[in-house]
CSV table of C-alpha atoms in Angstrom, one decimal:
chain,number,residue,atom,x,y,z
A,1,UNK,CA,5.3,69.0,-0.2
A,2,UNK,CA,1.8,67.5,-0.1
A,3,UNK,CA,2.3,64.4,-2.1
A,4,UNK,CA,5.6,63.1,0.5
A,5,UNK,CA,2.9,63.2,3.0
A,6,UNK,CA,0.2,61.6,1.2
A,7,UNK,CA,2.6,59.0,0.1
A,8,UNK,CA,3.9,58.8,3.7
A,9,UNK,CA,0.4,58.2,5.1
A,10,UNK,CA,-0.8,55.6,2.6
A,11,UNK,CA,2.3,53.5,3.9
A,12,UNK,CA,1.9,54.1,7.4
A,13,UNK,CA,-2.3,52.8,7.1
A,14,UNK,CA,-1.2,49.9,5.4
A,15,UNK,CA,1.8,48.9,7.7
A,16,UNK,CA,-0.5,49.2,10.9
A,17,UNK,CA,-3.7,47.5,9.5
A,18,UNK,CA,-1.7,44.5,8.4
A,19,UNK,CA,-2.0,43.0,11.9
A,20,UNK,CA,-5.6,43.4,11.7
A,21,UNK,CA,-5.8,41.7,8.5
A,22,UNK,CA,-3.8,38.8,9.0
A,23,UNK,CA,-5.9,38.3,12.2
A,24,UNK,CA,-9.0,37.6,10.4
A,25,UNK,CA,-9.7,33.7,10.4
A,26,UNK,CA,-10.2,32.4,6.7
A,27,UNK,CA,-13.5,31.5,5.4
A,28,UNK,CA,-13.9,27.7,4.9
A,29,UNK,CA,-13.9,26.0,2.0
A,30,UNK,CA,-17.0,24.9,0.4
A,31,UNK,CA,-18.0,21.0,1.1
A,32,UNK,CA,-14.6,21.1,3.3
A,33,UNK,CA,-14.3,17.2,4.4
A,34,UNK,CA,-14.2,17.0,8.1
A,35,UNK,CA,-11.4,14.0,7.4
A,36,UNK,CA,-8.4,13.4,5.3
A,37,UNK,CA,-9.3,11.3,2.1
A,38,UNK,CA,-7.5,8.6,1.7
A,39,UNK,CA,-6.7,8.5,5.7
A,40,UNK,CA,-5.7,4.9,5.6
A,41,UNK,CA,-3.1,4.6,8.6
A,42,UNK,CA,0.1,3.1,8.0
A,43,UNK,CA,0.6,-0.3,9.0
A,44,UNK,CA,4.3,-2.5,9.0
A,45,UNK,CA,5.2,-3.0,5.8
A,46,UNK,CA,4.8,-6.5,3.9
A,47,UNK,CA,7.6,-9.4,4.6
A,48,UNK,CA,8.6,-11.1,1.2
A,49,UNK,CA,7.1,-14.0,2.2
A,50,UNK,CA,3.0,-12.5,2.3
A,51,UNK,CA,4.7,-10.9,-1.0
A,52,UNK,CA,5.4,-13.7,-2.7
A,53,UNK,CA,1.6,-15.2,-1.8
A,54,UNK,CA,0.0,-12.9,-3.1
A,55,UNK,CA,2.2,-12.8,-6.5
A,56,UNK,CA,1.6,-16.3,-6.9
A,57,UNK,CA,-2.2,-15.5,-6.4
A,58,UNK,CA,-2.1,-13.5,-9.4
A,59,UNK,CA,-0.1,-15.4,-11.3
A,60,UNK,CA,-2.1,-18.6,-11.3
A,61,UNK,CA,-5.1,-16.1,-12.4
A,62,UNK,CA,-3.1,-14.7,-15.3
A,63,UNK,CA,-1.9,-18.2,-16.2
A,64,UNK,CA,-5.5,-19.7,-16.1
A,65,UNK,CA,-7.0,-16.6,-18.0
A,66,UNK,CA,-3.9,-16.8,-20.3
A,67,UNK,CA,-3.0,-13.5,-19.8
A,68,UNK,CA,1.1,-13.0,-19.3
A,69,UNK,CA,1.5,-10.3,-16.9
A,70,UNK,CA,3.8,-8.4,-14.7
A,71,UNK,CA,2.9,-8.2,-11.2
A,72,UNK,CA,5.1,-5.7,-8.7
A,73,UNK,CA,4.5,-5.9,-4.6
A,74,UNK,CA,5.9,-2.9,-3.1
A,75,UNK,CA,6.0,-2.0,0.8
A,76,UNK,CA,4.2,0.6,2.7
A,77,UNK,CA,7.0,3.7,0.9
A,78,UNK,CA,6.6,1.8,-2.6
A,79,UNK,CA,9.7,0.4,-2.3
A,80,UNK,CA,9.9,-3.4,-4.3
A,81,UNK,CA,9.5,-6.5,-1.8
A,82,UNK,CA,8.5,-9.2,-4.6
A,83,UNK,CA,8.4,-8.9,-8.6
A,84,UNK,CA,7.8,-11.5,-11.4
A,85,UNK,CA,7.4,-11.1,-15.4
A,86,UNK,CA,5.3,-13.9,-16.7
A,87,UNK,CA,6.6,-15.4,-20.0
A,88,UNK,CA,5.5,-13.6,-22.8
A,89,UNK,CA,4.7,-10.6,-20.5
A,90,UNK,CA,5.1,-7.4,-22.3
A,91,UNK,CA,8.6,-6.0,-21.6
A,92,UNK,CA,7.0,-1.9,-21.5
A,93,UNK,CA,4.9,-3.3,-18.6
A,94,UNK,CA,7.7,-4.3,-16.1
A,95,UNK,CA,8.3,-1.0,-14.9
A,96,UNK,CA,4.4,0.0,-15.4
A,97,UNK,CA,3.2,-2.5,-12.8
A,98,UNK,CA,6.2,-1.2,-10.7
A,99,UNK,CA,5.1,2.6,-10.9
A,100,UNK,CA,1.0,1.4,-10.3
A,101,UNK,CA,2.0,-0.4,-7.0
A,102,UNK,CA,4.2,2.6,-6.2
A,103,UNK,CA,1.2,4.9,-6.9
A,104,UNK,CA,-1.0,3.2,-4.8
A,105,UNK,CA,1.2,2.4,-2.2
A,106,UNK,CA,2.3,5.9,-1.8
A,107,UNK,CA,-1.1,7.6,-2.4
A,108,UNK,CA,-2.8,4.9,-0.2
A,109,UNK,CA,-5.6,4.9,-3.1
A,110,UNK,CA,-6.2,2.6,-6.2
A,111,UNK,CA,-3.8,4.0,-9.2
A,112,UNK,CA,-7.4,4.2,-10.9
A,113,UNK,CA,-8.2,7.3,-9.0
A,114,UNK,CA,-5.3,9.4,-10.8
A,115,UNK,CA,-6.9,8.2,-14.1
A,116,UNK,CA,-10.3,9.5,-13.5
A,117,UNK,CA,-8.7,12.8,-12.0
A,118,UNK,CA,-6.9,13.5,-15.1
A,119,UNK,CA,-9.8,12.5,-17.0
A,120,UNK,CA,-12.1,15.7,-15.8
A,121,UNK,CA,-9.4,18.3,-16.1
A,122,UNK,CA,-6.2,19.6,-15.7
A,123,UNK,CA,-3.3,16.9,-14.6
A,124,UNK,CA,-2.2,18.8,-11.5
A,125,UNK,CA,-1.0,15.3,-9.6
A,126,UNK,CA,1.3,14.6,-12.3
A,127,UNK,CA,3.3,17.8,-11.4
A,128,UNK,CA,3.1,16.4,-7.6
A,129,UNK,CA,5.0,12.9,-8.1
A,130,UNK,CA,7.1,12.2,-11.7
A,131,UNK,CA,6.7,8.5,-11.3
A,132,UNK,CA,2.7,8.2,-10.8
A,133,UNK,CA,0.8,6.2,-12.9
A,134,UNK,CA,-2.4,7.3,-14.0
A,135,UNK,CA,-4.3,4.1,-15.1
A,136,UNK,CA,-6.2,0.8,-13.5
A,137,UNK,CA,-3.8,-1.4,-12.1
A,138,UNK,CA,-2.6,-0.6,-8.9
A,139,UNK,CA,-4.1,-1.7,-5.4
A,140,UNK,CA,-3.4,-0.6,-2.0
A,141,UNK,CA,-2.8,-3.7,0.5
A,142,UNK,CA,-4.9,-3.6,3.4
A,143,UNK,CA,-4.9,-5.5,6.3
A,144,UNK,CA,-6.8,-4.7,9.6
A,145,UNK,CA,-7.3,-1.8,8.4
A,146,UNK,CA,-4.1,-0.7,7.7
A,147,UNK,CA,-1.5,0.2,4.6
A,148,UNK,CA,0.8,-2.7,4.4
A,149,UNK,CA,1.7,-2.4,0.9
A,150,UNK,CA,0.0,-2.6,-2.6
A,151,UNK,CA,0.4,-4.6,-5.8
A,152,UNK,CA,0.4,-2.8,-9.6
A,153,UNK,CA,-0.5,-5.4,-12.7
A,154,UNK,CA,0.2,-4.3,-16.0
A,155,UNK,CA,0.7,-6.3,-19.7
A,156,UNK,CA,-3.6,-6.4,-20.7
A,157,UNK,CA,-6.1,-3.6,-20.8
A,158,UNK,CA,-7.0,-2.2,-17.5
A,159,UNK,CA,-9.7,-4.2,-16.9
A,160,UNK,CA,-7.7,-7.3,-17.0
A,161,UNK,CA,-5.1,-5.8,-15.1
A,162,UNK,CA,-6.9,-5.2,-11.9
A,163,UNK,CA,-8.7,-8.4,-12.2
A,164,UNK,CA,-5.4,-10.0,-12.1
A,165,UNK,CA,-4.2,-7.6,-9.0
A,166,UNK,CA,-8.1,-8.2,-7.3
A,167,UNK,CA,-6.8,-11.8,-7.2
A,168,UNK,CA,-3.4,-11.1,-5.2
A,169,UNK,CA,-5.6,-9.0,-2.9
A,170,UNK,CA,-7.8,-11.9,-2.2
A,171,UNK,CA,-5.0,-13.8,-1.5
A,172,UNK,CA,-4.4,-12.0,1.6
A,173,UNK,CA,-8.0,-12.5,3.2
């Protein structure tokens, strides 16, 4: 007869101390950031025609550097606004530079950041979003402070890829 009531007891103190517990404010995480990272606010998306500026930007640098590119302008959700494939651009790359601007657009961050994340350890942001691309490449469009879009480059190494997106961003200043 003793152990129904000690088992009844037990049950009882944790039922009624629950409350308690769940009442209790969390500690704070260590070096908690007082903002969001990557807070840009949204802005309206890009028209075709800024798109197709800014594309032509970074075509005339691939062309003068004689590096064949493809060069994707998505909107403010990632979606495509203005595309081209330079001749002799590798085919592998069109839907590369597609995913980069999508990453940056979406994660309102260079695609670079995703690289250097998965870099130092486990690759928890691939699990987040299938279609991210983890490497240089990818730029968020920014004007007056806000998201308006972003541009992804892809067909060199990484370096040449974002010096060929810089130069579609500059387009827009």
């Amino acid at each position: 007869m003793r152990l129904p009531t000690v088992i009844a007891a037990s049950v009882a103190l944790a039922l009624f101390s629950l409350p308690a517990v769940a009442q209790q404010p969390s500690p704070a995480a260590p070096n908690l950031p007082d903002k969001i990272p990557f807070g840009v606010p949204y802005g309206a998306p890009i028209g075709l025609e800024q798109a197709r500026k800014i594309v032509a930007a970074s075509q005339a640098e691939g062309e003068k550097r004689g590096w064949p590119m493809n060069i994707a302008v998505v909107d403010t959700h990632g979606d495509l606004v203005h595309f081209a494939r330079m001749d002799g651009a590798q085919l592998s790359s069109v839907d590369i530079s597609q995913r980069k601007a999508r990453t940056a657009a979406r994660w309102r961050r260079e695609s670079r950041v995703f690289f250097e994340a998965y870099s130092k350890g486990p690759p928890i942001y691939g699990t987040l979003d299938p279609g991210l691309a983890a490497s240089s490449g990818g730029i968020p469009l920014i004007v007056e402070g806000k998201l308006i879009g972003a541009i992804g480059c892809s067909g060199g190494t990484s370096d040449q890829d974002v010096v060929i997106c810089q130069a579609g961003v500059d387009a827009l200043k």
